[in-house]
């Protein structure tokens, strides 16, 4: 129960500092760029397959393997960006706690 209260207060502080808005905005930008990049990947893949079939060559790896690699790359990027945003959010919070003197009461 106490953890939910702390989570609620943290979320409110994020709203107050406009951190949540920044995270949502950056997430939408990343999603749009990822979808656009994946679309370009599919177009290139189809063009490459058409050229290879015209030359009579076989495919090296199936489309699913490359698509899975792209999805895993996107998930890794999301994980990395979440970690970086968490670090920046924590640094700002700790700095403001030090300035206000709240941290001096907690840490002897």
GROMACS .gro file of C-alpha atoms in nm:
model
  108
    1UNK     CA    1   0.000   0.000   0.000
    2UNK     CA    2   0.283   0.241   0.086
    3UNK     CA    3   0.450   0.165  -0.245
    4UNK     CA    4   0.136   0.277  -0.431
    5UNK     CA    5   0.134   0.605  -0.239
    6UNK     CA    6   0.498   0.666  -0.328
    7UNK     CA    7   0.428   0.578  -0.692
    8UNK     CA    8   0.131   0.817  -0.698
    9UNK     CA    9   0.337   1.100  -0.548
   10UNK     CA   10   0.620   1.033  -0.793
   11UNK     CA   11   0.377   1.043  -1.085
   12UNK     CA   12   0.231   1.371  -0.959
   13UNK     CA   13   0.578   1.520  -0.931
   14UNK     CA   14   0.652   1.405  -1.285
   15UNK     CA   15   0.336   1.578  -1.404
   16UNK     CA   16   0.428   1.892  -1.215
   17UNK     CA   17   0.776   1.901  -1.369
   18UNK     CA   18   0.630   1.818  -1.713
   19UNK     CA   19   0.847   1.506  -1.719
   20UNK     CA   20   0.555   1.284  -1.817
   21UNK     CA   21   0.473   1.511  -2.111
   22UNK     CA   22   0.832   1.492  -2.232
   23UNK     CA   23   0.840   1.114  -2.204
   24UNK     CA   24   0.512   1.079  -2.394
   25UNK     CA   25   0.631   1.319  -2.664
   26UNK     CA   26   0.965   1.142  -2.706
   27UNK     CA   27   0.790   0.804  -2.711
   28UNK     CA   28   0.558   0.917  -2.990
   29UNK     CA   29   0.851   1.053  -3.190
   30UNK     CA   30   1.042   0.726  -3.145
   31UNK     CA   31   0.739   0.519  -3.244
   32UNK     CA   32   0.683   0.727  -3.558
   33UNK     CA   33   1.048   0.700  -3.661
   34UNK     CA   34   1.051   0.327  -3.587
   35UNK     CA   35   0.739   0.263  -3.798
   36UNK     CA   36   0.881   0.474  -4.081
   37UNK     CA   37   1.215   0.291  -4.065
   38UNK     CA   38   1.046  -0.049  -4.060
   39UNK     CA   39   0.837   0.057  -4.362
   40UNK     CA   40   1.157   0.150  -4.549
   41UNK     CA   41   1.310  -0.183  -4.446
   42UNK     CA   42   1.014  -0.375  -4.592
   43UNK     CA   43   1.034  -0.178  -4.917
   44UNK     CA   44   1.407  -0.248  -4.949
   45UNK     CA   45   1.353  -0.614  -4.867
   46UNK     CA   46   1.088  -0.652  -5.137
   47UNK     CA   47   1.306  -0.475  -5.395
   48UNK     CA   48   1.605  -0.692  -5.304
   49UNK     CA   49   1.396  -1.010  -5.326
   50UNK     CA   50   1.263  -0.906  -5.667
   51UNK     CA   51   1.620  -0.850  -5.793
   52UNK     CA   52   1.741  -1.181  -5.648
   53UNK     CA   53   1.450  -1.375  -5.800
   54UNK     CA   54   1.510  -1.208  -6.137
   55UNK     CA   55   1.871  -1.328  -6.121
   56UNK     CA   56   1.760  -1.676  -6.018
   57UNK     CA   57   1.928  -1.662  -5.677
   58UNK     CA   58   1.776  -1.799  -5.360
   59UNK     CA   59   1.717  -1.606  -5.042
   60UNK     CA   60   1.992  -1.609  -4.783
   61UNK     CA   61   1.768  -1.577  -4.478
   62UNK     CA   62   1.391  -1.556  -4.464
   63UNK     CA   63   1.213  -1.225  -4.411
   64UNK     CA   64   1.100  -1.332  -4.065
   65UNK     CA   65   1.460  -1.351  -3.940
   66UNK     CA   66   1.536  -0.995  -4.048
   67UNK     CA   67   1.202  -0.867  -3.920
   68UNK     CA   68   1.265  -1.032  -3.583
   69UNK     CA   69   1.607  -0.869  -3.568
   70UNK     CA   70   1.451  -0.529  -3.636
   71UNK     CA   71   1.190  -0.581  -3.364
   72UNK     CA   72   1.457  -0.687  -3.115
   73UNK     CA   73   1.665  -0.383  -3.207
   74UNK     CA   74   1.363  -0.161  -3.145
   75UNK     CA   75   1.293  -0.323  -2.808
   76UNK     CA   76   1.655  -0.285  -2.705
   77UNK     CA   77   1.640   0.083  -2.800
   78UNK     CA   78   1.324   0.131  -2.593
   79UNK     CA   79   1.493  -0.036  -2.296
   80UNK     CA   80   1.801   0.184  -2.334
   81UNK     CA   81   1.598   0.506  -2.365
   82UNK     CA   82   1.389   0.414  -2.061
   83UNK     CA   83   1.705   0.367  -1.858
   84UNK     CA   84   1.850   0.699  -1.972
   85UNK     CA   85   1.525   0.884  -1.895
   86UNK     CA   86   1.512   0.722  -1.552
   87UNK     CA   87   1.865   0.839  -1.476
   88UNK     CA   88   1.789   1.195  -1.586
   89UNK     CA   89   1.467   1.203  -1.385
   90UNK     CA   90   1.645   1.076  -1.074
   91UNK     CA   91   1.930   1.324  -1.108
   92UNK     CA   92   1.687   1.616  -1.126
   93UNK     CA   93   1.492   1.493  -0.827
   94UNK     CA   94   1.801   1.436  -0.614
   95UNK     CA   95   1.942   1.777  -0.707
   96UNK     CA   96   1.620   1.952  -0.605
   97UNK     CA   97   1.612   1.755  -0.277
   98UNK     CA   98   1.967   1.868  -0.199
   99UNK     CA   99   1.881   2.232  -0.276
  100UNK     CA  100   1.573   2.225  -0.053
  101UNK     CA  101   1.762   2.058   0.231
  102UNK     CA  102   1.524   1.762   0.248
  103UNK     CA  103   1.804   1.517   0.182
  104UNK     CA  104   1.999   1.643   0.485
  105UNK     CA  105   1.720   1.524   0.713
  106UNK     CA  106   1.715   1.179   0.551
  107UNK     CA  107   2.087   1.112   0.505
  108UNK     CA  108   2.297   1.192   0.817
   0.00000   0.00000   0.00000
